[in-house]
Structures are given as structure tokens and as C-alpha cells.
């Protein structure tokens, strides 16, 4: 018998390296960020505009081939205030995460909300994107620095209730 | 389209797992750390090395710790002329299935070999352990196998 | 009254009525998985003039490890469009096992048709490393044995047992790649003699380059239909008269690698030997494995083995097994064959095997 303690645990750390490909549709969307634009795609059947699109309409299973450039403005459909620190956090807490529905889009995405006091943020708030300086634009959603109120009156609940 | 760009990025998946080994695999790994090879007894008394909690053929529970080897016989092999980055050896080597003396199943490990002529089925081998202070209870506590010069 | 063949497995005749596959390529550089699957799903429905509304169940096979994206199989459903909500399932297996699950559900009689699809891209990661992660995490995975190294242990065991020679492996590769010349979806096809192939260097001895499958990005889909629905959509459906799958221990050192008892049992349960076999599409990624499988299934000299070129012509992970079923079905639809055996494998050294017997009336 060994005088040392029996082995009970084993290091099984594993690492796998990949080269991830964004695909045709996602690449169009990413290319848009590089140019300071939101690029979405429209379903030929239900006419919904996805931003970003993964290449197909998840409802109809059809290719979303039509490219649609979307404006810089949208509506906060819902939001949360982040008060909890976590690993890799790059923004000082507390901050606001909003679900942004761009005008003309049928899919919302998450964006940072700034230039508004935390107790004034609300559903239906009209916002616009603030982009990083042109020389910092890249194929990433990080090219959008944040969203801020654009001064328009709040959107009517009916206009975004389907996207909650 | 002229402005068709496809974006790619490096992507790494890491699994920083530490596994609990249990008493059966634990006995084997403890044995390696201590410079010994042990198996367990399965259905009909056959000795299973490396040991599992169950007989791989019948599924019946195994029992006991049986010391085997350390010498054994190669039951099959394959020879790697160009090792891959994660292979245990970085110069040409053979994978060997080794049946330790006293065992009824085979154990996979490596044996340095400059060419396929240096390894054969039936060849007698023994494990070369890593230095004692480097052994931690891991299959790589055996650094590699070497030929003993005999044949079965 | 429609005619149906006698069934060895199940009670309800279920036929393969449509099949489509992607162009098997070394590397699909532009499209993502959804973009690869969409045209294949469109084609598999379009072949028989139906839509997703005509199938009552969707089952897919894939593994997220290939692209390193957890739950990527869920995102892949975007290729079908699952609204209104669909009955759906997924197996972390080759699509042949997804077909098995769909076949079982069709036996229950509540639905009459199912879509089965699968996808796999080997090009985004290092397949040899990814496949090592499926192995025993204590004894095998830490050594990173790649699939070719393990298959070569099996090939050497065949040689040592006097059951085959390196020339036999080359003969399988030569014949398969020559057959692949007639397969527009083949990735590797050539007309080279076994003698010429034997001059190649070892990848992992005793396997030379010709005995290895290509690395392939691809995907495939099949439509299954039961009873009269099968005849409604297909003039001569390829009915599944027998299907079974069996598995052996994952521990390669505890198996006799020169035989495949799981294939033998699955073949017996599926009734392979009860009647003459015209065509066999065997999922043998490594040339020598075809010899083991043919023996386990008791295939005689009159059987045309892998007329598509098999997995040596194209080996899209998670799809190459379902493609064997599709290639078999095609030959029954066209009348080239009356009875075909399709096989799929998974795990190191033919650990797990599925056998599917297809018959036309
Ligand atoms: Zn749509």
C-alpha cells in the first residue's frame, strides 16, 4: 500500500481551437457595422426584417436574401438595470441594458443605454445609436458605442408589444 | 458581389474540468503514481486493465485490485510518422495496445519507434515511468513503453 | 390496394421517399450551417412537392463540438422554420440514428411523415482533436489518439489475424474511388489501381492515404412516409423492412477489433440474410472497415458494395450514415435494386452500428 493518500481527482482540462465562420448573412450585417450602418435582411414570405439575420427566416425557413439598410433610430421595448458585477464586465455599474427595436425591424437586439438617468428609462423610449469614431469602426456590434434618447415622444405600446 | 466579405474569427473552447475518479479508476491512477500497474476482476475472473467499474463485456460489477505486469505483450499497434501537436510524443512513435502480464484486456499507450519495423504484435514491452516526483496519478505517469527485447 | 413488403422490424411500412445532400466539400468557406441546410431542406421537400406542413415530426443529428457552439443544433432549426411550433427532436449522432427515432415514432401511427436532417462541418476545428474528446476521459482522451491512429490499430489487428493485407485495403479504396466517379456528390474520386495506391506513404501505418476518408463539410436530409402516404409521394418507395442498432464497449483494448459483433447482431435483427441483397451502402470511413462490415453482414459476392463510393468518397461527419440510407433508397426508386442494406457507424473502430434494410415492391 502506498503511504500517500489515494488519488481521488484528475486534471482533465481540455482545449479545442476553432476558426469560426460567420456565414454569408451574418457577414453582411458585420460588414455594415464596419461602415456605421445597421444591415438587416427581409423574409420573402412574411416580409419580416431580421437584424441580424442568420440567413433564414426562423418562421418560414426561407432564405432572407433581400438586404435592408435600417435607420439609426429605434424603440426600447424592455430594459434592465445591471447592478451586479461579473467577470469580464467592461462598463461601470449600475448601467442600463435595453432591448432595441430599430425602426423597420422585426427583431430586437440588446444594446447599452446611456445619457439618461437610470430612474428615467422606460419602455417605449425613443433612442438613436451613437457610433464609435469612424477610425474605430469594425465588423462588430461594439461599433455601436451605445444608444441614447433622441428626444422624440415615447412610442405607442401597440407599435412594439409584439416584440416583448 | 464585389463587397462580399466573409468574416472569420478564432474561437477557443476550454473545459477546465477536474474529474473525480472514483475508487476503481482511482486505484489504477494511484498505482501509476506509485510506479505499479493494477487492474480489477470482472466476469469469470478475467482481469481488466485499465480497470472499469463494470466488466466491459457483461456489464457486471468488477471487484478487487489485482496487480499486473509491469511487463506485457503488444496485441496491436499503429505507427505515427508525423505526430500531431497534442500527441504524447513529438517524434515518430507507435500506438501500442499492451496486454500486461496477468491481464485479459489491453491498455493503449505509446512507444517511441523510428519506423514501423521497430514495433510488432507479440513484442514484449514494459512501461517507462515518469520520474517519481513528477507523477500525479494520471495516465501520463507512464511516459511511454519500451521493448524488453523478448518476444512472446 | 397498395402493396407492401413483409416487415422484419415494426408493423407499419415506412418508406424513404426523398433524399437530398449538400455538395460534399473540403471546406465550406462562406455559408454557415443554416445557410448550408436551407437548400438541402428545400430540395428534399421540393423533390416530392411537399412543404414542412406535410411532415408531423422533425428529427436531426449533429454534434455541437464540430463548430464549438453549444446548442448549435437548436439554431439549425432556422433552416426549416418551426412556426407554428413543431414536434421536434435531436440526437448527438449521425442522421441515421435520427432516422431511427423518426421511424420509431412513425410506428406509433399518430403521424404519417417525418423530416430527418443532419449536418456537420469538419473544417472549423481540428477533427482529429475533436474526435479524441469523445473517448474515455481517464484512459484515452489525455493521450489524444486521433481516429486514424485508432483505426490503424484495427487494420493492424486484421493483418496480424491473417484476415486481410494492405493490398486488400488498397483494393477497397481503388474500387470505391472508381465507383465515386459516377457520383456527382463525391469529393474524392479517381481511377487508380490498387498497386499504384500502395506506393503512397503511411499516414499512420498500416494505413496509407488512400485508406482514409476525406475531411468533408456537408449535410443531408431524408423524408420518411408511412403507408399510403409513401405511395402518394413516391412511385416506388424504399420501405424500411428491417432496422436495428447495437453498441459495443468504448474501450478499444477490451474488444476484438477484427470483428464487429454489433453489426452482426444488428444485421440479424434487421433480417439482412433472409433474402438476396442487391446493393449495400456501408459506412466504412477507413478502407479496411468495409471488409469487417461485409463479413459481419454476411454479404456475398453478388452484392454491389458502395456503388456511391461510400465514406471514402465523402465523409461529412454526422451525415455520412444517413447518406448511405439515401444512396440505397435512390437505387430502389430507380429500379436498379430491389433490396438494399444501408449501414451507419459511430465511435472509434466501428463501436456502434446501425443496419437498415430497404426494399421496393
Ligand atoms: Zn418569414
XYZ file of C-alpha atoms and ligand atoms in Angstrom:
678
model
C 0.000 0.000 0.000
C 1.055 3.500 -0.721
C 1.869 5.706 2.216
C 0.476 8.659 0.315
C -3.213 9.435 0.019
C -5.027 7.603 -2.773
C -5.646 9.589 -5.956
C -9.239 10.869 -5.999
C -9.163 13.650 -8.593
C -7.679 14.051 -12.035
C -6.938 17.162 -14.030
C -8.946 16.761 -17.249
C -8.583 20.241 -18.706
C -9.216 20.256 -22.434
C -8.866 22.910 -25.067
C -10.177 22.923 -28.627
C -9.306 25.609 -31.180
C -11.667 26.654 -33.941
C -11.881 29.148 -36.722
C -15.445 30.362 -36.618
C -17.099 31.435 -39.875
C -19.899 33.958 -39.609
C -21.666 32.883 -42.795
C -22.970 34.970 -45.683
C -25.848 36.774 -43.972
C -24.100 37.495 -40.685
C -21.099 38.757 -42.611
C -23.298 41.320 -44.384
C -24.536 42.511 -41.018
C -20.987 42.676 -39.634
C -19.777 44.487 -42.734
C -22.478 47.064 -42.046
C -21.047 47.820 -38.598
C -17.706 48.456 -40.252
C -19.433 51.202 -42.274
C -21.524 52.525 -39.384
C -24.770 51.011 -40.698
C -27.374 48.542 -39.491
C -27.862 45.900 -42.199
C -30.823 43.558 -41.941
C -32.485 41.057 -44.259
C -36.115 40.586 -45.238
C -38.063 37.310 -45.496
C -39.633 36.943 -48.951
C -42.772 35.396 -47.444
C -43.693 37.064 -44.147
C -41.743 40.249 -45.028
C -40.206 40.417 -41.573
C -36.835 42.139 -41.328
C -34.218 40.464 -39.186
C -31.250 42.365 -37.875
C -29.057 40.468 -37.656
C -30.189 37.642 -39.930
C -28.529 34.225 -39.803
C -29.584 33.753 -43.406
C -33.038 32.308 -42.966
C -36.441 33.320 -41.658
C -36.824 31.214 -38.492
C -40.574 31.148 -39.054
C -40.667 30.178 -42.709
C -37.284 28.535 -43.218
C -36.664 30.609 -46.361
C -33.505 32.496 -47.329
C -33.661 36.169 -46.346
C -31.930 37.377 -49.460
C -33.226 40.955 -49.619
C -30.806 43.365 -47.950
C -32.376 46.162 -45.932
C -30.477 49.118 -44.515
C -32.092 50.243 -41.295
C -32.079 53.711 -39.743
C -30.184 54.769 -36.665
C -33.335 55.125 -34.584
C -35.470 52.714 -32.647
C -37.556 51.975 -29.581
C -36.662 50.446 -26.227
C -39.066 47.512 -25.932
C -37.837 46.495 -22.492
C -34.767 47.013 -20.328
C -32.980 46.056 -17.162
C -30.601 47.850 -14.808
C -27.433 45.910 -14.151
C -26.199 46.241 -10.555
C -24.255 43.009 -10.278
C -20.544 42.844 -11.022
C -19.395 39.850 -13.071
C -16.164 38.606 -14.611
C -15.228 40.428 -17.793
C -17.529 43.396 -17.143
C -16.308 46.374 -19.145
C -18.758 49.065 -18.023
C -19.130 50.618 -14.599
C -22.260 49.520 -12.728
C -25.063 50.407 -12.473
C -25.892 50.606 -16.173
C -28.922 50.019 -18.380
C -29.327 47.236 -20.904
C -32.110 47.887 -23.372
C -33.772 45.662 -25.939
C -33.690 47.880 -29.044
C -36.158 47.509 -31.905
C -34.809 49.511 -34.818
C -37.425 51.314 -36.913
C -38.454 48.933 -39.681
C -37.008 45.836 -37.988
C -38.914 42.820 -36.692
C -36.262 41.556 -34.329
C -34.872 43.424 -31.344
C -31.340 43.153 -30.009
C -29.595 44.148 -26.814
C -27.863 47.497 -26.530
C -26.342 49.714 -23.887
C -28.411 52.799 -22.926
C -26.655 55.979 -21.836
C -27.147 59.752 -21.486
C -30.282 59.123 -19.416
C -30.651 58.883 -15.632
C -31.452 55.333 -14.532
C -34.794 56.301 -12.971
C -35.977 57.882 -16.229
C -35.526 54.908 -18.556
C -38.810 53.334 -19.702
C -40.415 51.013 -22.209
C -41.290 52.835 -25.403
C -38.373 55.275 -25.057
C -37.223 56.503 -28.479
C -33.467 56.190 -28.982
C -30.692 56.622 -31.519
C -27.387 54.855 -31.951
C -24.123 56.599 -31.097
C -21.304 55.077 -33.125
C -17.645 54.978 -32.222
C -15.424 57.389 -34.207
C -15.031 56.317 -37.891
C -11.456 55.161 -37.409
C -12.623 52.747 -34.677
C -15.459 51.153 -36.666
C -15.097 47.377 -37.043
C -17.111 44.286 -38.009
C -18.669 44.063 -34.561
C -21.697 45.340 -32.693
C -19.153 47.074 -30.456
C -19.014 49.699 -33.247
C -22.229 50.968 -31.670
C -20.976 52.791 -28.590
C -24.423 52.993 -27.033
C -27.976 54.207 -27.601
C -29.306 57.489 -26.195
C -32.707 59.206 -26.123
C -33.360 61.055 -29.391
C -35.953 63.431 -27.914
C -38.990 62.048 -29.770
C -42.188 61.334 -27.821
C -42.451 57.756 -26.489
C -43.634 55.081 -28.917
C -47.161 53.794 -28.555
C -47.242 50.395 -26.765
C -49.176 48.935 -29.716
C -46.177 49.531 -32.014
C -43.813 47.250 -30.093
C -45.963 44.905 -27.987
C -45.255 42.012 -30.372
C -41.554 42.251 -29.680
C -41.517 41.791 -25.922
C -20.942 40.728 -55.212
C -17.880 42.927 -55.084
C -18.142 43.787 -51.408
C -18.843 40.192 -50.370
C -16.776 39.735 -47.235
C -16.943 36.641 -45.059
C -15.801 37.236 -41.518
C -13.915 34.668 -39.504
C -12.568 34.679 -36.053
C -10.556 32.423 -33.823
C -12.687 30.672 -31.296
C -11.391 28.672 -28.350
C -13.321 26.272 -26.172
C -11.716 25.375 -22.875
C -13.049 22.860 -20.413
C -11.163 23.417 -17.167
C -12.528 20.212 -15.667
C -11.138 18.338 -12.711
C -12.732 14.896 -12.567
C -13.357 12.770 -9.521
C -12.017 9.359 -10.442
C -13.850 7.037 -8.051
C -12.324 4.009 -6.282
C -11.699 1.761 -9.330
C -10.028 4.207 -11.707
C -8.543 5.834 -8.598
C -6.793 2.572 -7.680
C -5.228 2.405 -11.150
C -4.092 6.043 -11.103
C -2.794 5.678 -7.541
C -0.875 2.622 -8.745
C 0.715 4.561 -11.618
C 1.713 7.340 -9.270
C 3.397 4.727 -7.089
C 5.041 3.006 -10.055
C 2.754 -0.062 -10.204
C 0.061 -1.302 -12.582
C -3.191 -2.661 -11.193
C -6.445 -3.905 -12.657
C -9.649 -5.363 -11.355
C -11.532 -8.629 -11.691
C -14.538 -8.866 -13.993
C -16.908 -11.632 -15.052
C -15.478 -15.144 -14.856
C -12.451 -13.820 -13.010
C -10.889 -12.144 -16.030
C -8.594 -9.281 -15.180
C -9.448 -5.915 -16.681
C -6.673 -3.387 -17.222
C -7.181 -0.480 -17.278
C -9.902 -1.192 -14.746
C -13.506 -0.078 -15.085
C -16.295 -0.255 -12.518
C -18.079 -2.804 -14.708
C -16.966 -5.609 -16.975
C -16.907 -4.024 -20.447
C -18.426 -7.156 -21.992
C -21.047 -8.253 -19.477
C -21.704 -5.035 -17.600
C -21.344 -6.900 -14.285
C -19.727 -5.082 -11.411
C -15.999 -5.682 -11.084
C -14.234 -6.282 -7.794
C -10.859 -6.199 -6.139
C -7.490 -4.781 -7.040
C -5.139 -7.080 -8.944
C -1.532 -6.169 -9.556
C -0.384 -6.992 -13.096
C 2.703 -6.526 -15.283
C 4.619 -4.347 -15.294
C 5.732 -6.212 -18.441
C 3.260 -7.015 -21.142
C 2.721 -8.018 -24.753
C 1.706 -5.828 -27.694
C -1.657 -7.035 -29.078
C -1.867 -4.442 -31.867
C -0.121 -1.272 -32.891
C -0.122 1.602 -35.346
C 2.801 3.779 -36.281
C 2.684 7.565 -36.471
C 5.367 9.110 -38.717
C 4.230 12.703 -38.080
C 2.928 13.227 -34.525
C 0.123 15.730 -34.035
C 0.667 18.637 -31.605
C -1.277 17.015 -28.759
C 0.170 13.525 -29.126
C 2.199 12.360 -26.092
C 5.430 12.124 -28.111
C 6.648 14.600 -30.696
C 8.968 12.252 -32.580
C 7.758 9.251 -34.613
C 6.125 6.703 -32.344
C 3.763 3.751 -32.265
C 0.444 3.491 -30.503
C 0.517 0.142 -28.748
C -2.255 -1.894 -27.217
C -0.478 -3.649 -24.361
C -1.787 -6.691 -22.532
C 0.007 -6.603 -19.181
C 1.095 -9.972 -17.869
C -1.843 -11.286 -15.868
C -4.413 -9.107 -17.670
C -7.133 -10.141 -20.123
C -7.702 -6.771 -21.810
C -5.313 -4.279 -23.398
C -4.160 -0.797 -22.482
C -3.391 1.924 -25.019
C -0.169 3.871 -24.778
C 2.824 4.948 -26.853
C 6.210 3.502 -27.745
C 8.938 5.525 -29.472
C 9.696 3.985 -32.873
C 11.605 5.469 -35.798
C 9.783 3.206 -38.230
C 7.054 0.564 -38.395
C 9.742 -2.123 -38.400
C 10.540 -1.320 -34.778
C 7.207 -2.499 -33.455
C 5.311 -5.749 -33.877
C 2.421 -7.632 -32.413
C 3.625 -10.115 -29.810
C 6.564 -7.925 -28.889
C 7.386 -7.799 -25.157
C 7.313 -4.344 -23.588
C 7.456 -2.611 -20.226
C 6.344 0.831 -19.097
C 8.873 3.583 -18.560
C 7.512 5.673 -15.716
C 7.969 9.417 -15.417
C 10.312 10.466 -12.560
C 8.649 9.766 -9.227
C 8.376 13.412 -8.183
C 6.533 14.222 -11.423
C 3.882 11.505 -11.087
C 0.465 12.751 -10.023
C -1.973 9.896 -10.684
C -2.501 10.268 -14.408
C -2.192 8.017 -17.443
C 0.855 10.053 -18.450
C 2.649 8.928 -15.273
C 3.748 6.269 -17.727
C 5.946 8.298 -20.033
C 5.982 5.588 -22.718
C 6.649 1.891 -23.271
C 9.940 0.325 -24.306
C 10.793 -3.066 -25.761
C 12.325 -5.538 -23.317
C 13.995 -7.408 -26.150
C 11.885 -10.535 -25.736
C 9.043 -11.942 -27.787
C 6.044 -13.940 -26.667
C -54.724 -1.763 -52.706
C -51.124 -0.700 -52.259
C -48.527 -3.437 -51.976
C -46.097 -3.541 -49.075
C -43.122 -5.771 -48.422
C -43.063 -8.116 -45.414
C -41.538 -6.406 -42.389
C -38.862 -7.820 -40.100
C -38.877 -4.739 -37.855
C -42.011 -2.872 -36.832
C -45.550 -3.326 -38.069
C -46.145 -0.247 -40.142
C -44.476 0.094 -43.535
C -42.403 3.270 -43.566
C -40.582 4.283 -46.710
C -37.744 6.605 -47.610
C -39.395 8.808 -50.233
C -36.968 11.696 -50.721
C -33.284 12.393 -50.189
C -31.006 15.370 -50.712
C -27.428 16.134 -49.824
C -25.138 19.143 -49.960
C -22.195 19.224 -52.331
C -19.613 17.495 -50.171
C -16.640 19.835 -49.945
C -13.371 20.008 -48.047
C -14.270 23.393 -46.692
C -17.484 25.380 -46.997
C -15.950 28.789 -46.687
C -18.878 31.140 -46.885
C -22.121 29.665 -45.612
C -22.998 28.868 -42.026
C -24.866 25.670 -41.045
C -28.293 27.207 -41.578
C -27.278 28.527 -44.979
C -25.962 25.076 -45.918
C -29.077 23.258 -44.736
C -31.696 25.537 -46.290
C -31.153 24.482 -49.918
C -30.989 20.822 -48.874
C -34.260 21.009 -46.938
C -35.851 22.911 -49.830
C -34.683 20.202 -52.224
C -35.814 17.261 -50.099
C -39.329 18.720 -49.880
C -39.293 20.017 -53.455
C -38.390 16.583 -54.897
C -41.810 15.291 -53.905
C -43.740 18.555 -53.974
C -44.438 18.893 -50.267
C -43.749 21.501 -47.567
C -42.831 21.369 -43.908
C -46.556 21.452 -43.163
C -46.795 17.930 -44.579
C -44.482 16.344 -42.000
C -45.558 15.682 -38.422
C -42.095 15.307 -36.937
C -38.596 16.683 -37.447
C -35.540 14.861 -36.162
C -31.928 15.918 -36.640
C -28.461 14.573 -35.955
C -25.340 16.669 -35.324
C -22.705 17.399 -32.723
C -22.034 20.854 -31.353
C -18.362 20.010 -30.802
C -17.731 20.280 -34.540
C -18.291 24.033 -34.608
C -17.672 24.639 -30.911
C -21.069 26.237 -30.444
C -23.221 24.837 -27.628
C -26.804 24.198 -28.780
C -25.958 24.955 -32.391
C -28.453 22.206 -33.276
C -31.249 24.444 -31.990
C -30.158 27.329 -34.204
C -30.070 24.934 -37.168
C -33.870 24.619 -36.954
C -33.993 28.073 -38.545
C -33.283 26.230 -41.791
C -36.692 24.570 -41.560
C -38.680 27.304 -39.841
C -40.522 25.822 -36.890
C -43.551 28.066 -36.710
C -46.242 27.216 -35.756
C -44.459 25.098 -33.111
C -43.337 21.713 -34.396
C -42.752 18.290 -32.885
C -39.001 18.006 -32.984
C -36.107 16.013 -31.591
C -32.338 15.838 -31.938
C -29.705 13.182 -31.432
C -25.992 13.798 -30.913
C -25.426 11.096 -33.514
C -25.247 10.619 -37.243
C -28.529 11.381 -39.011
C -29.078 7.632 -39.453
C -29.919 7.466 -35.747
C -32.231 10.456 -36.131
C -33.940 8.458 -38.882
C -34.264 5.554 -36.454
C -36.024 7.782 -33.921
C -38.372 9.104 -36.604
C -39.090 5.532 -37.765
C -39.992 4.530 -34.189
C -42.359 7.471 -33.889
C -43.947 6.640 -37.249
C -44.583 3.107 -35.969
C -46.927 4.566 -33.363
C -49.253 5.670 -36.127
C -50.060 9.201 -34.980
C -48.136 10.847 -37.783
C -47.609 9.788 -41.371
C -44.434 11.596 -42.374
C -41.196 12.936 -40.904
C -38.231 15.053 -41.959
C -34.797 13.826 -40.940
C -31.744 16.006 -41.445
C -28.171 16.191 -40.281
C -25.164 18.415 -40.728
C -21.518 18.518 -39.919
C -18.577 20.714 -40.760
C -15.185 19.257 -40.136
C -13.345 22.344 -41.315
C -13.885 24.744 -38.420
C -11.796 22.855 -35.903
C -9.212 20.098 -35.830
C -11.355 16.998 -36.369
C -8.677 14.668 -35.025
C -8.676 16.525 -31.725
C -12.437 16.950 -31.584
C -12.971 13.217 -32.096
C -10.491 12.408 -29.317
C -12.716 14.262 -26.871
C -15.423 11.601 -27.312
C -13.098 8.944 -25.859
C -12.774 7.681 -22.285
C -11.724 10.788 -20.336
C -9.429 8.949 -17.907
C -7.506 6.484 -20.023
C -7.740 7.572 -23.656
C -8.591 11.252 -24.126
C -5.487 12.503 -22.197
C -3.311 10.807 -24.847
C -5.247 12.423 -27.753
C -5.392 9.364 -30.010
C -6.919 10.508 -33.294
C -9.473 8.444 -35.255
C -6.906 7.412 -37.873
C -4.469 6.135 -35.242
C -7.231 4.052 -33.641
C -8.483 2.767 -36.986
C -4.904 1.789 -37.841
C -4.744 -0.373 -34.684
C -7.781 -2.174 -36.062
C -6.235 -2.536 -39.521
C -3.048 -3.977 -37.996
C -5.116 -6.439 -35.955
C -6.742 -7.617 -39.220
C -3.322 -8.113 -40.790
C -1.999 -9.973 -37.735
C -5.044 -12.249 -37.748
C -4.342 -13.102 -41.384
C -7.740 -11.751 -42.407
C -6.534 -9.021 -44.772
C -3.468 -7.375 -46.227
C -2.524 -3.819 -47.081
C -3.242 -4.767 -50.701
C -6.808 -5.637 -49.692
C -7.218 -2.170 -48.157
C -5.900 -0.598 -51.351
C -8.292 -2.703 -53.431
C -11.252 -1.391 -51.428
C -10.039 2.194 -51.866
C -9.360 1.761 -55.568
C -12.803 0.271 -56.248
C -14.602 2.846 -54.056
C -12.939 5.875 -55.635
C -13.580 4.445 -59.093
C -17.276 3.977 -58.252
C -17.274 7.529 -56.930
C -16.536 8.792 -60.457
C -20.254 8.211 -61.150
C -21.318 10.066 -58.010
C -21.719 13.804 -58.670
C -21.638 14.440 -54.915
C -18.320 12.663 -54.413
C -15.479 14.721 -53.019
C -12.700 12.235 -53.825
C -12.989 10.136 -56.968
C -10.260 8.723 -59.182
C -9.285 5.843 -61.378
C -6.120 4.462 -59.850
C -5.080 0.863 -59.418
C -4.548 -0.725 -56.013
C -0.924 -1.244 -56.970
C -0.473 2.460 -57.590
C -2.169 3.318 -54.283
C 0.150 1.006 -52.374
C 3.063 3.260 -53.342
C 1.695 6.028 -51.104
C 3.389 6.796 -47.789
C 1.853 5.817 -44.489
C -0.437 8.327 -42.809
C -0.499 6.062 -39.779
C 0.890 2.612 -40.544
C -0.532 0.299 -41.745
C -2.932 2.845 -43.287
C -1.834 4.872 -46.282
C -3.521 7.990 -47.508
C -5.952 6.098 -49.788
C -7.392 4.129 -46.867
C -8.501 7.304 -45.080
C -11.767 9.199 -45.558
C -11.622 12.807 -46.762
C -12.417 15.661 -44.391
C -15.802 16.902 -45.502
C -18.261 19.703 -44.829
C -21.778 18.646 -45.697
C -25.325 17.946 -44.721
C -28.195 15.737 -45.836
C -31.924 15.221 -45.446
C -34.478 12.455 -45.931
C -38.268 12.362 -45.877
C -39.939 9.276 -44.401
C -43.583 8.486 -45.131
C -45.782 5.690 -43.852
C -48.303 3.506 -45.654
C -50.308 5.070 -48.482
C -48.617 8.423 -47.937
C -45.385 6.814 -49.145
C -47.042 5.863 -52.445
C -48.703 9.251 -52.707
C -45.283 10.927 -52.752
C -43.144 8.286 -54.400
C -43.834 5.824 -57.185
C -41.638 3.133 -55.700
C -40.871 3.898 -52.044
C -37.844 2.310 -50.408
C -39.594 0.641 -47.499
C -37.658 0.026 -44.308
C -38.278 -3.667 -43.743
C -35.678 -4.041 -41.027
C -33.730 -1.631 -38.840
C -31.653 -2.139 -35.719
C -28.650 -0.614 -33.986
C -26.210 -2.049 -31.470
C -23.252 -0.771 -29.499
C -20.104 -2.295 -28.001
C -17.824 -1.137 -25.216
C -15.968 2.120 -25.843
C -12.810 0.504 -24.521
C -10.873 -0.448 -27.669
C -8.479 -2.632 -25.641
C -11.363 -4.814 -24.454
C -12.680 -5.593 -27.954
C -11.623 -7.980 -30.695
C -11.105 -5.282 -33.305
C -11.085 -7.725 -36.223
C -14.819 -8.398 -35.964
C -17.946 -6.322 -35.486
C -20.394 -8.262 -33.314
C -22.651 -5.212 -33.019
C -23.004 -5.042 -36.811
C -23.611 -8.787 -36.948
C -26.409 -8.609 -34.370
C -27.982 -5.505 -35.907
C -27.858 -7.197 -39.322
C -29.530 -10.327 -37.984
C -32.246 -8.325 -36.229
C -32.852 -6.326 -39.407
C -33.167 -9.525 -41.437
C -30.268 -8.848 -43.826
C -29.688 -12.518 -44.583
C -33.297 -13.553 -45.160
C -33.297 -12.605 -48.841
C -30.941 -11.645 -51.633
C -29.181 -8.289 -51.227
C -28.584 -6.256 -54.403
C -26.789 -3.238 -53.004
C -25.011 -2.463 -49.739
C -24.027 1.059 -48.769
C -21.642 0.636 -45.853
C -20.416 3.499 -43.721
C -16.789 2.428 -43.551
C -14.720 5.594 -43.076
C -11.489 3.572 -43.305
C -10.989 1.126 -46.167
C -10.327 -1.940 -44.006
C -13.595 -1.410 -42.141
C -15.568 -2.327 -45.256
C -14.054 -5.823 -45.039
C -15.087 -6.200 -41.386
C -18.600 -4.960 -42.089
C -19.129 -7.132 -45.171
C -18.147 -10.176 -43.139
C -20.381 -9.203 -40.198
C -23.348 -8.747 -42.525
C -22.619 -11.939 -44.451
C -22.579 -10.113 -47.792
C -21.713 -12.479 -50.611
C -20.005 -11.881 -53.943
C -23.156 -10.846 -55.797
C -23.662 -7.713 -53.733
C -22.698 -4.324 -55.156
C -20.886 -2.706 -52.227
C -20.735 1.083 -52.004
C -21.644 1.964 -55.606
C -21.637 5.617 -54.446
C -18.029 5.316 -53.321
C -19.103 5.232 -49.682
C -17.446 7.256 -46.963
C -14.148 7.102 -48.873
C -15.775 9.358 -51.490
C -17.124 11.845 -48.952
C -17.354 11.636 -45.191
C -19.354 14.544 -43.796
C -19.430 13.970 -40.061
C -22.885 13.179 -38.673
C -24.253 12.823 -42.219
C -22.283 10.052 -43.924
C -24.502 7.380 -42.331
C -27.795 8.945 -43.397
C -26.311 9.431 -46.865
C -25.817 5.625 -47.042
C -29.562 5.239 -46.477
C -30.312 7.900 -49.080
C -27.972 6.353 -51.655
C -29.588 2.951 -51.063
C -33.095 4.382 -51.385
C -32.207 6.114 -54.655
C -31.329 2.782 -56.203
C -34.652 1.302 -55.180
C -36.650 4.254 -56.527
C -34.929 3.889 -59.894
C -35.405 0.120 -60.014
C -31.632 -0.518 -60.059
C -32.092 -2.530 -56.868
C -34.959 -4.325 -55.188
C -33.315 -4.806 -51.834
C -30.553 -2.755 -50.262
C -28.664 -2.751 -46.992
C -27.588 0.592 -45.552
C -25.218 0.862 -42.618
C -24.049 3.684 -40.364
C -21.329 3.728 -37.735
C -20.264 5.873 -34.821
C -17.485 5.809 -32.226
C -13.901 4.576 -32.541
C -13.190 1.449 -34.611
C -16.824 0.700 -35.507
C -18.013 0.842 -31.899
C -21.693 1.450 -32.697
C -23.539 0.292 -35.775
C -26.935 0.729 -37.367
C -28.266 -1.512 -40.117
C -31.275 -0.620 -42.248
C -32.770 -2.927 -44.876
C -34.698 -1.184 -47.653
C -36.998 -2.900 -50.122
C -39.072 -1.850 -53.073
C -42.218 -3.615 -54.236
Zn -40.745 34.687 -42.961
